[in-house]
Coordinates of C-alpha atoms in Angstrom, one line a residue:
M110 CA -50.3 8.1 2.0
S111 CA -50.7 10.6 4.7
T112 CA -48.5 13.9 4.7
S113 CA -46.3 12.7 7.3
S114 CA -46.0 9.0 5.8
L115 CA -44.8 11.1 2.7
E116 CA -42.4 13.1 4.4
V117 CA -41.0 10.1 6.5
E118 CA -40.7 8.3 2.7
K119 CA -38.7 11.3 0.9
K120 CA -36.6 11.4 4.4
K121 CA -35.7 7.4 3.7
T122 CA -34.8 8.1 0.0
S123 CA -32.6 11.1 0.5
A124 CA -30.7 9.6 3.5
A125 CA -30.2 6.5 0.9
E126 CA -28.3 9.1 -1.7
K127 CA -25.9 10.2 0.7
V128 CA -22.8 8.4 1.0
S129 CA -20.1 8.8 3.4
G130 CA -16.8 11.3 2.1
S131 CA -14.5 8.1 1.4
E132 CA -17.5 6.6 -0.8
A133 CA -17.7 10.0 -2.2
V134 CA -13.9 9.6 -3.3
L135 CA -14.7 5.9 -5.0
K136 CA -17.6 7.0 -7.0
C137 CA -15.5 10.2 -8.2
L138 CA -13.3 8.4 -9.3
L139 CA -15.4 5.5 -11.4
E140 CA -17.4 9.3 -13.0
E141 CA -13.9 9.6 -14.2
N142 CA -12.9 6.3 -15.6
V143 CA -10.4 5.7 -13.4
E144 CA -9.5 1.8 -13.8
V145 CA -5.8 1.2 -11.6
I146 CA -5.3 2.7 -8.3
F147 CA -1.5 2.6 -6.7
G148 CA -1.2 2.9 -3.0
Y149 CA -0.3 2.2 0.0
P150 CA -2.7 2.3 3.1
G151 CA -2.6 3.8 6.5
G152 CA -4.4 4.9 9.7
A153 CA -5.7 8.9 8.3
I154 CA -6.4 6.8 4.9
M155 CA -7.9 4.2 6.3
P156 CA -11.9 5.1 5.7
I157 CA -11.3 5.6 1.8
Y158 CA -9.1 1.7 2.1
D159 CA -12.3 0.5 3.8
A160 CA -15.0 1.6 1.7
L161 CA -12.6 0.5 -1.2
Y162 CA -13.4 -2.8 0.1
G163 CA -17.1 -2.5 -1.7
Y164 CA -15.4 -1.4 -4.9
M165 CA -12.5 -4.2 -5.4
D166 CA -14.8 -5.5 -8.1
R167 CA -14.6 -2.0 -10.2
L168 CA -11.6 -0.6 -8.7
N169 CA -8.3 -2.0 -9.3
H170 CA -6.1 -1.5 -6.4
I171 CA -2.5 -2.0 -6.3
L172 CA -0.8 -2.8 -3.4
T173 CA 2.8 -1.1 -4.0
R174 CA 6.0 -1.7 -1.1
H175 CA 6.6 2.0 -0.9
E176 CA 4.4 5.3 -1.4
Q177 CA 7.3 6.3 -3.9
G178 CA 6.4 3.0 -5.9
A179 CA 3.1 4.1 -5.9
V180 CA 3.4 7.2 -7.4
H181 CA 6.6 6.2 -9.9
A182 CA 3.6 3.3 -11.3
A183 CA 0.7 5.7 -11.8
Q184 CA 3.5 7.9 -13.9
G185 CA 4.4 5.0 -15.8
Y186 CA 0.7 4.7 -16.3
A187 CA -0.2 8.1 -17.3
R188 CA 2.6 8.0 -19.3
V189 CA 1.8 5.1 -21.7
T190 CA -2.1 5.5 -21.7
G191 CA -2.3 9.7 -21.8
K192 CA -4.8 8.8 -19.1
T193 CA -4.4 10.3 -15.2
G194 CA -2.4 8.4 -12.7
V195 CA -3.9 7.4 -9.3
C196 CA -2.2 6.9 -6.3
F197 CA -3.3 7.0 -2.7
A198 CA -1.4 7.5 0.7
T199 CA -2.0 8.2 4.2
S200 CA -0.3 11.2 6.0
G201 CA 2.2 11.9 7.2
P202 CA 5.4 9.9 6.3
G203 CA 3.1 8.0 3.7
A204 CA 2.5 11.4 1.8
T205 CA 6.3 13.0 2.3
N206 CA 7.0 9.6 0.6
L207 CA 5.3 10.9 -3.1
I208 CA 6.8 14.6 -3.3
T209 CA 10.3 13.0 -5.7
G210 CA 7.3 11.1 -7.6
I211 CA 5.2 14.4 -7.7
A212 CA 8.2 17.0 -8.4
D213 CA 9.0 14.2 -11.5
A214 CA 5.7 14.4 -12.6
Q215 CA 5.5 18.3 -12.5
I216 CA 8.6 18.5 -14.2
D217 CA 8.2 15.8 -17.0
S218 CA 4.7 16.9 -17.6
T219 CA 2.6 14.0 -16.6
P220 CA -0.8 13.7 -14.8
L221 CA -1.6 12.8 -11.8
V222 CA -4.9 13.1 -8.9
C223 CA -2.7 11.8 -6.0
I224 CA -5.3 11.7 -2.5
T225 CA -3.8 11.6 0.7
G226 CA -5.4 11.1 3.7
Q227 CA -4.6 13.7 7.2
V228 CA -5.3 13.7 10.3
F229 CA -8.6 15.3 11.7
S230 CA -9.7 19.3 10.9
T231 CA -9.5 19.3 14.8
L232 CA -5.9 18.7 15.0
L233 CA -4.0 20.6 12.1
G234 CA -1.7 22.4 13.4
T235 CA -0.8 21.0 16.8
D236 CA 1.6 18.3 16.0
A237 CA -0.7 15.4 16.0
F238 CA 0.7 11.9 14.9
Q239 CA 1.8 11.7 11.5
E240 CA 0.8 15.3 11.0
T241 CA 2.4 17.1 8.2
D242 CA 1.6 20.3 6.0
V243 CA 1.9 18.1 2.6
V244 CA -0.1 21.0 1.0
G245 CA 2.6 23.3 1.5
I246 CA 5.7 21.2 1.0
S247 CA 3.7 20.1 -2.2
M248 CA 3.2 23.5 -3.8
P249 CA 5.9 24.2 -5.4
V250 CA 5.8 20.9 -7.5
T251 CA 2.2 20.5 -8.1
K252 CA 0.2 22.2 -10.6
W253 CA -2.6 22.5 -8.0
N254 CA -3.2 21.1 -4.4
Y255 CA -6.3 21.4 -2.3
Q256 CA -7.5 20.6 1.4
V257 CA -10.7 19.3 1.7
T258 CA -12.1 19.6 5.3
R259 CA -15.7 18.3 4.4
A260 CA -17.4 15.6 2.7
D261 CA -19.6 17.4 0.4
E262 CA -16.2 19.3 -0.9
I263 CA -15.0 16.2 -2.0
P264 CA -16.5 15.9 -5.9
Y265 CA -15.8 19.5 -6.5
A266 CA -12.3 18.9 -5.3
I267 CA -11.7 15.6 -7.3
A268 CA -13.6 17.1 -10.2
K269 CA -11.2 20.0 -10.7
G270 CA -8.2 18.3 -10.0
F271 CA -8.5 16.0 -13.0
Y272 CA -9.2 18.4 -15.2
I273 CA -6.1 20.8 -14.1
A274 CA -4.3 17.5 -14.3
N275 CA -4.8 16.3 -17.9
S276 CA -5.6 19.4 -19.7
G277 CA -3.0 22.0 -21.2
R278 CA 0.9 21.2 -20.5
P279 CA -0.1 18.0 -17.6
G280 CA 0.7 17.9 -14.3
P281 CA 0.2 16.5 -10.7
V282 CA -2.6 17.3 -8.6
L283 CA -2.8 16.7 -4.9
I284 CA -6.0 16.2 -3.0
D285 CA -5.2 16.0 1.0
I286 CA -8.4 15.0 2.8
T287 CA -8.8 15.1 6.2
K288 CA -10.0 12.6 8.3
D289 CA -13.2 14.0 9.1
A290 CA -13.9 14.1 5.7
Q291 CA -13.7 10.8 5.0
L292 CA -15.9 9.7 7.8
A293 CA -18.8 11.9 7.7
M294 CA -21.8 12.1 5.8
M295 CA -22.5 14.2 2.9
E296 CA -25.1 16.9 3.8
E297 CA -26.0 17.0 -0.5
A298 CA -26.9 13.5 -2.1
F299 CA -23.8 12.6 -3.7
A300 CA -24.0 13.9 -7.4
Y301 CA -20.5 14.3 -9.6
Q302 CA -20.0 17.0 -12.7
K303 CA -16.9 16.6 -14.6
C304 CA -15.1 20.0 -14.6
E305 CA -14.8 21.2 -18.0
K306 CA -13.9 24.8 -17.2
I307 CA -12.1 27.2 -14.6
R308 CA -12.9 30.6 -14.7
S309 CA -9.0 32.4 -15.2
Y310 CA -7.3 29.2 -16.2
H311 CA -6.6 28.6 -20.0
P312 CA -4.9 25.8 -20.7
Y313 CA -5.6 25.8 -24.6
P314 CA -4.6 29.2 -25.9
S315 CA -6.1 29.5 -29.6
V316 CA -3.7 29.6 -32.4
E317 CA -3.1 32.6 -33.6
A318 CA -2.9 33.1 -37.4
S319 CA -0.2 36.2 -37.6
A320 CA 1.8 33.8 -35.3
V321 CA 1.5 30.6 -37.7
K322 CA 2.2 33.0 -40.4
A323 CA 5.2 34.3 -39.3
A324 CA 6.5 30.5 -38.7
A325 CA 5.8 29.5 -42.1
E326 CA 7.3 32.5 -43.7
L327 CA 10.4 31.2 -42.0
I328 CA 10.1 27.8 -42.6
N329 CA 9.5 28.1 -46.2
S330 CA 12.5 30.1 -46.7
A331 CA 14.6 28.3 -45.1
K332 CA 17.7 26.2 -46.4
K333 CA 19.4 24.5 -43.8
P334 CA 15.5 24.0 -41.3
M335 CA 16.1 21.5 -38.4
L336 CA 13.3 20.1 -36.1
L337 CA 13.4 19.1 -32.8
V338 CA 10.6 16.7 -31.3
G339 CA 9.6 17.3 -27.4
Q340 CA 6.6 15.3 -25.6
G341 CA 4.7 18.0 -26.1
V342 CA 3.6 15.9 -29.5
L343 CA 3.0 13.0 -27.6
I344 CA 1.0 14.7 -25.4
A345 CA -1.3 16.1 -27.8
E346 CA -1.5 13.1 -30.4
A347 CA 0.3 15.1 -32.4
Q348 CA 2.5 12.2 -34.4
K349 CA 0.9 11.7 -37.4
E350 CA 0.3 15.6 -37.8
L351 CA 3.9 16.3 -36.9
I352 CA 5.1 13.6 -39.7
T353 CA 3.1 14.8 -42.7
F354 CA 4.5 18.4 -42.0
A355 CA 8.0 17.4 -41.7
E356 CA 7.6 15.3 -44.6
K357 CA 5.8 17.9 -46.7
A358 CA 9.1 20.5 -45.9
G359 CA 11.4 17.9 -46.2
I360 CA 13.1 18.5 -42.9
P361 CA 15.1 16.5 -40.6
M362 CA 13.5 15.6 -37.3
A363 CA 15.7 15.2 -33.9
S364 CA 14.2 13.9 -31.0
T365 CA 14.8 15.4 -27.6
L366 CA 15.0 12.3 -24.4
M367 CA 11.3 12.9 -23.5
G368 CA 10.1 13.2 -27.7
L369 CA 11.3 9.4 -28.4
S370 CA 8.8 7.1 -30.0
A371 CA 7.4 10.6 -31.2
V372 CA 8.8 9.2 -34.4
P373 CA 9.6 5.7 -35.7
N374 CA 13.3 5.2 -35.9
N375 CA 13.5 4.3 -39.3
H376 CA 11.7 7.1 -40.7
P377 CA 13.7 8.6 -43.5
L378 CA 14.0 11.9 -41.7
Y379 CA 14.4 10.9 -38.5
V380 CA 17.9 12.1 -37.7
G381 CA 18.4 11.2 -34.0
Y382 CA 18.3 11.7 -30.5
L383 CA 19.5 15.3 -29.2
G384 CA 21.1 16.1 -25.8
M385 CA 24.4 15.4 -23.3
H386 CA 24.7 11.6 -24.5
G387 CA 22.9 12.1 -28.0
N388 CA 23.7 11.3 -31.4
Y389 CA 26.5 13.1 -33.1
G390 CA 24.6 14.7 -35.8
P391 CA 21.2 16.8 -34.7
N392 CA 23.9 17.8 -31.9
V393 CA 26.9 19.4 -34.4
K394 CA 23.9 20.4 -36.7
T395 CA 22.0 22.2 -33.9
N396 CA 24.6 25.4 -34.5
E397 CA 24.7 25.4 -38.3
C398 CA 21.0 24.9 -39.1
D399 CA 19.1 28.6 -40.1
V400 CA 15.9 27.9 -38.9
L401 CA 15.4 25.5 -35.9
I402 CA 11.9 24.3 -35.0
A403 CA 11.1 23.0 -31.5
V404 CA 7.6 21.3 -31.4
G405 CA 6.5 20.7 -27.6
M406 CA 9.6 20.6 -26.0
R407 CA 11.4 23.5 -23.6
F408 CA 15.2 23.6 -24.6
D409 CA 16.5 21.9 -21.1
D410 CA 20.0 22.6 -20.4
R411 CA 20.9 18.9 -21.3
V412 CA 19.4 19.0 -24.6
T413 CA 20.9 23.3 -25.3
G414 CA 24.2 22.8 -23.4
N415 CA 26.2 26.2 -22.9
L416 CA 22.9 28.9 -24.2
S417 CA 25.4 31.3 -24.9
K418 CA 26.8 29.5 -27.6
Y419 CA 23.7 27.6 -28.7
A420 CA 21.9 27.9 -31.8
K421 CA 23.1 31.7 -32.4
Q422 CA 23.0 31.6 -36.1
A423 CA 19.5 30.4 -36.4
K424 CA 15.9 31.9 -36.5
V425 CA 13.7 29.9 -34.1
V426 CA 10.3 29.4 -34.2
H427 CA 8.8 27.4 -31.3
I428 CA 5.6 25.7 -30.7
E429 CA 4.4 25.2 -27.1
I430 CA 1.2 25.3 -25.3
D431 CA 3.1 26.7 -22.1
P432 CA 4.0 30.4 -22.2
A433 CA 6.0 30.5 -19.2
E434 CA 8.4 28.4 -21.5
I435 CA 8.7 30.3 -24.8
N436 CA 11.5 32.6 -24.4
K437 CA 12.1 31.3 -21.5
N438 CA 15.6 29.7 -21.9
V439 CA 15.9 30.4 -26.3
K440 CA 14.5 33.5 -27.8
A441 CA 11.8 32.5 -30.3
D442 CA 11.5 34.5 -33.3
A443 CA 8.1 33.3 -34.1
P444 CA 6.8 32.1 -31.1
V445 CA 3.1 29.7 -31.4
N446 CA 1.9 29.4 -27.8
A447 CA -0.5 26.6 -29.1
D448 CA -1.4 23.1 -28.4
A449 CA 1.0 21.2 -31.1
K450 CA -1.7 19.5 -32.7
E451 CA -3.7 22.8 -33.5
A452 CA -0.3 24.4 -34.2
L453 CA 0.8 21.9 -36.8
Q454 CA -2.5 21.8 -38.4
A455 CA -2.6 25.6 -39.4
L456 CA 0.9 25.4 -40.1
I457 CA 0.7 22.4 -42.8
K458 CA -1.9 24.1 -44.7
L459 CA 0.8 27.2 -45.2
T460 CA 4.2 25.1 -45.6
E461 CA 5.5 24.8 -49.0
P462 CA 6.2 21.8 -50.2
N463 CA 9.8 21.2 -50.7
S464 CA 13.0 19.2 -50.0
H465 CA 16.4 19.2 -48.4
E466 CA 17.8 16.2 -49.2
S467 CA 21.9 17.6 -49.3
W468 CA 21.0 18.7 -46.0
V469 CA 19.7 15.4 -44.8
Q470 CA 22.6 13.8 -46.1
E471 CA 25.0 16.1 -44.0
F472 CA 23.1 14.2 -40.9
R473 CA 23.8 10.8 -42.6
D474 CA 27.7 11.6 -43.1
C475 CA 27.5 12.7 -39.3
D476 CA 26.2 8.8 -38.6
E477 CA 29.3 7.3 -40.5
V478 CA 31.4 9.4 -38.5
E479 CA 29.7 8.4 -35.3
F480 CA 29.7 4.6 -36.3
D481 CA 33.3 4.5 -36.9
K482 CA 34.4 6.3 -33.9
I483 CA 31.9 4.9 -31.4
I484 CA 29.2 2.3 -32.2
K485 CA 31.4 -0.6 -34.5
K486 CA 33.3 -1.4 -31.7
A487 CA 30.8 -1.1 -29.3
I488 CA 28.4 -3.3 -30.7
A489 CA 31.1 -6.0 -31.8
P490 CA 33.7 -5.7 -29.9
E491 CA 36.6 -8.1 -30.4
S492 CA 37.5 -8.8 -26.7
G493 CA 36.8 -8.0 -23.2
G494 CA 33.8 -8.1 -21.5
L495 CA 30.0 -7.4 -22.2
Q496 CA 29.0 -3.5 -23.5
M497 CA 26.0 -2.1 -22.5
V498 CA 25.6 -1.3 -26.2
E499 CA 25.6 -4.6 -27.5
V500 CA 23.0 -6.0 -25.2
M501 CA 21.0 -2.9 -26.2
K502 CA 20.9 -3.4 -29.9
K503 CA 20.0 -7.1 -29.4
I504 CA 16.8 -6.3 -27.4
S505 CA 16.4 -4.1 -29.8
D506 CA 16.5 -6.5 -32.7
K507 CA 15.0 -8.6 -31.1
T508 CA 11.8 -6.8 -30.4
K509 CA 12.0 -4.6 -33.6
G510 CA 11.8 -2.1 -31.7
K511 CA 7.7 -2.7 -30.1
S512 CA 8.3 -2.8 -27.2
I513 CA 7.7 -0.2 -24.2
L514 CA 11.0 0.3 -22.8
V515 CA 11.1 2.3 -19.4
T516 CA 14.2 3.3 -18.2
D517 CA 16.3 4.2 -14.7
V518 CA 18.7 7.0 -14.7
G519 CA 22.2 6.6 -15.3
Q520 CA 24.7 5.4 -17.9
H521 CA 22.2 2.4 -19.2
Q522 CA 19.6 5.5 -19.7
M523 CA 21.6 6.7 -22.3
V524 CA 22.5 3.5 -24.0
A525 CA 18.9 2.8 -23.9
S526 CA 17.5 5.5 -25.4
R527 CA 20.1 6.0 -27.8
Y528 CA 20.3 1.9 -29.4
Y529 CA 16.7 1.3 -29.0
A530 CA 15.3 2.0 -32.4
F531 CA 11.5 2.5 -31.2
D532 CA 9.2 1.6 -34.2
D533 CA 5.8 2.5 -32.2
T534 CA 4.2 5.8 -30.4
R535 CA 4.3 6.0 -26.5
S536 CA 6.7 3.5 -26.1
N537 CA 10.0 5.5 -23.8
V538 CA 9.1 6.0 -20.0
T539 CA 12.0 7.2 -18.2
S540 CA 12.6 10.3 -15.7
G541 CA 14.2 13.3 -17.7
G542 CA 13.4 16.5 -16.3
L543 CA 14.2 15.5 -12.5
G544 CA 16.5 12.2 -13.2
T545 CA 15.5 10.2 -10.5
M546 CA 16.9 7.1 -9.3
G547 CA 14.7 4.2 -8.5
F548 CA 12.3 5.4 -11.2
A549 CA 12.1 2.5 -13.8
L550 CA 11.2 -0.9 -11.3
P551 CA 7.5 1.2 -10.2
A552 CA 6.9 2.9 -13.6
A553 CA 7.5 -0.2 -15.3
M554 CA 4.7 -1.9 -13.2
G555 CA 2.2 0.9 -13.9
A556 CA 3.3 0.6 -17.7
K557 CA 2.3 -2.9 -18.0
M558 CA -1.2 -2.0 -16.0
G559 CA -1.9 0.6 -18.2
Q560 CA -0.7 -1.7 -21.5
P561 CA -1.1 -5.6 -20.7
D562 CA -1.0 -6.5 -24.1
R563 CA 2.6 -4.9 -25.3
Q564 CA 6.0 -6.1 -23.9
V565 CA 7.0 -3.8 -21.1
I566 CA 11.0 -3.6 -20.7
A567 CA 12.8 -2.1 -17.2
V568 CA 16.2 -1.1 -17.7
I569 CA 17.8 -0.7 -14.7
G570 CA 21.6 0.1 -13.3
D571 CA 23.0 -2.2 -10.5
G572 CA 22.5 1.7 -8.3
G573 CA 18.8 2.2 -9.6
F574 CA 17.9 -0.5 -8.7
Q575 CA 18.2 -0.7 -5.2
M576 CA 16.7 2.1 -4.5
T577 CA 13.3 0.4 -5.3
I578 CA 14.4 -2.9 -5.3
Q579 CA 11.0 -3.8 -2.7
E580 CA 8.6 -3.5 -5.6
L581 CA 9.7 -6.6 -6.6
G582 CA 7.3 -7.7 -3.9
T583 CA 4.2 -5.8 -5.8
I584 CA 5.5 -7.5 -8.7
F585 CA 5.3 -11.1 -7.5
Q586 CA 2.0 -10.6 -5.5
S587 CA 0.4 -8.9 -8.5
N588 CA 1.6 -10.8 -10.9
I589 CA 2.9 -7.6 -13.3
G590 CA 4.4 -9.3 -16.2
V591 CA 7.3 -7.1 -16.8
K592 CA 10.5 -7.8 -18.5
I593 CA 13.3 -6.5 -15.6
L594 CA 17.0 -5.8 -17.2
I595 CA 19.6 -5.1 -14.7
L596 CA 23.2 -3.9 -16.2
N597 CA 25.3 -4.8 -13.6
N598 CA 28.7 -3.0 -13.8
N599 CA 28.9 -2.9 -10.0
F600 CA 29.1 1.6 -10.2
L601 CA 27.2 4.5 -10.4
G602 CA 28.3 4.2 -14.2
M603 CA 27.6 8.3 -15.1
V604 CA 28.8 9.5 -11.8
R605 CA 32.2 7.3 -12.3
Q606 CA 32.3 8.4 -16.0
W607 CA 32.4 12.1 -14.9
Q608 CA 34.8 11.0 -12.2
E609 CA 37.4 9.6 -14.8
L610 CA 36.6 12.1 -17.3
F611 CA 36.5 15.7 -15.2
H612 CA 38.2 14.5 -11.2
D613 CA 41.0 12.8 -12.6
K614 CA 39.5 9.3 -11.6
R615 CA 38.7 10.3 -8.0
Y616 CA 36.3 7.5 -7.9
S617 CA 35.0 8.8 -4.4
F618 CA 32.2 6.8 -3.3
T619 CA 30.6 5.2 -6.7
E620 CA 32.0 1.5 -6.6
L621 CA 29.1 -0.7 -5.5
T622 CA 29.5 -4.3 -3.1
N623 CA 25.9 -5.6 -4.7
P624 CA 23.9 -8.5 -3.3
N625 CA 23.2 -12.0 -5.0
F626 CA 20.2 -10.3 -7.7
Q627 CA 19.4 -14.0 -8.0
K628 CA 18.9 -14.9 -4.3
I629 CA 16.2 -11.6 -4.0
A630 CA 14.6 -12.1 -7.2
E631 CA 14.0 -15.7 -6.1
G632 CA 13.0 -14.8 -2.7
Y633 CA 10.1 -13.0 -4.4
G634 CA 9.4 -15.9 -6.4
I635 CA 10.4 -14.0 -9.6
P636 CA 12.6 -16.2 -12.4
T637 CA 16.0 -15.0 -12.9
N638 CA 19.0 -15.7 -14.8
K639 CA 22.7 -13.8 -14.6
V640 CA 24.7 -13.7 -18.0
E641 CA 28.3 -12.9 -17.7
T642 CA 29.9 -13.7 -20.9
R643 CA 29.1 -12.9 -24.4
E644 CA 28.7 -16.5 -25.3
L645 CA 25.8 -16.8 -23.2
L646 CA 24.5 -13.5 -24.0
D647 CA 21.4 -14.6 -27.1
D648 CA 20.0 -17.3 -25.3
A649 CA 19.5 -15.6 -22.4
L650 CA 18.1 -12.9 -24.1
D651 CA 16.0 -15.4 -26.1
Q652 CA 14.4 -17.1 -22.8
W653 CA 13.8 -13.9 -21.0
L654 CA 11.8 -11.7 -23.9
S655 CA 9.9 -15.2 -24.4
A656 CA 8.9 -16.5 -21.2
D657 CA 5.6 -15.8 -19.3
G658 CA 4.9 -13.2 -16.7
P659 CA 7.6 -11.3 -14.6
Q660 CA 11.3 -12.6 -15.3
L661 CA 14.8 -11.1 -14.1
L662 CA 17.7 -10.7 -16.2
E663 CA 21.3 -9.5 -14.8
V664 CA 23.6 -9.0 -16.9
V665 CA 27.3 -8.1 -15.7
V666 CA 28.7 -5.8 -17.9
E667 CA 32.5 -3.8 -18.5
K668 CA 33.1 -1.9 -14.9
E669 CA 34.4 1.7 -16.4
E670 CA 32.6 1.5 -20.0
N671 CA 31.7 5.3 -21.0
V672 CA 28.7 6.5 -22.8
F673 CA 29.6 8.5 -25.5
P674 CA 28.8 11.2 -27.5
M675 CA 29.0 13.4 -24.6
V676 CA 28.9 17.3 -24.4
P677 CA 30.5 18.2 -21.3
S678 CA 28.4 20.4 -19.1
G679 CA 28.9 23.9 -20.0
A680 CA 30.3 23.0 -23.6
S681 CA 28.0 24.0 -26.5
V682 CA 26.5 21.2 -28.2
S683 CA 29.2 21.3 -31.1
D684 CA 32.2 21.0 -28.6
I685 CA 30.3 17.5 -28.5
R686 CA 32.7 14.8 -27.6
L687 CA 33.3 11.3 -29.9
E688 CA 35.9 9.6 -26.6

């Protein structure tokens, strides 16, 4: 073969290795072992969708009915798998429709890579059709964002994005790709190298022996220690280490909303759920313990109540991977800035075997008070309409705490979190920090895609359900087998409760006139049932839980049922109300 022939052959080979920016995006996702994408197409991201046509055997794309549905579904997927959720959206309104979910993911530490299309780079800044500065808009609510204007930047940007999203304290990343970068051929042959290090970014701080020693000294000398379990335990996959530590030291464990399911509810040292509508015991005892050990949590205001009256008697041990959270709300006497798993492994070695039986019994005594004052009449009311509590208690018993529970935001969220007895880990998916109504239905879709062999139950109020009701179409088209429970009180229940208790029952724009949910579900081809009386509840739940595929059950509950206990806004956690 002549020299000129060799050169021609070399050019052919080189050209064959080059791909368009759009195809590069998909190749990158395969390199990151992505299996599911949630998204909605549009003009600025159309080249990526065109390339996706040839990758449908390797990448499962779920067409949602709204971009907010796509990002919440990606969140649900990430939360039950520990993997990075992925979603696509076009420019302008498509990209801005992601922002609520991105903000939700940021505050709840959920790893996402959101890829948006953008107008041609030559049109940036000209107010072109469907142009929005999504990089500027998303900057406050992303862990990192980046705009790609050249095809050759795509592998670098996506590799870096995946690393940042799911390292250290996880969070959302947004990568905005101009249309010309999607259409252009890469100048270099496609090559992908996973990102494993970024200069000046240190997501995994080393465990300092002196910090662990100081923490251990406080714990070993404690008479009334208390352990607060946050979502960081789940993120770090430190559930085993946490329980080993608690059992060795004999310390009662209480969970934040986001930490639920890190510890089985039937564990003898588990004492309940913290926060505004949490259990009586862990809230009151927070202001009686002498050492407070917080693991993977950020002392959110819904947990602490009035900070000026929060655990002032206690020495605080704070194990947290994000240095910005240490001493932000609560001053730590023994801060440990480290991954929860590594910190607990080190702490276990220095922890002395102990038992605090009389202290743990004080929590059990509080449980009896709560049972007598609230739970007994709520789970078995003698008269009146159905109560949310009795519905959730029955579902918990029937599923033996094994299901994944995806909750929306409101009274039903608090009731479900309190009365569902989680037995398996990574089973609680909810919008904690942002409190996003409309979260549950799409997040449940993502959770089911991430854990197809587990039962996924979406618990939703009638208000939140109507915010993303269109995702019934996604469930129908993709046959996503979620169990949907609407607890319908014809009110925006949590707001109504506050109006009753703190605004003299001035129910300003909280009562809802709802549509016929059965007809809507039937229109989407989803089997449905409605229960209004106690006598029919058991059979309806059994049928709903045992049926294959997606099922919707509407349960009409008392219109003015309140959720107690409750720590009033601005009050101390020890001022928790039982009624």
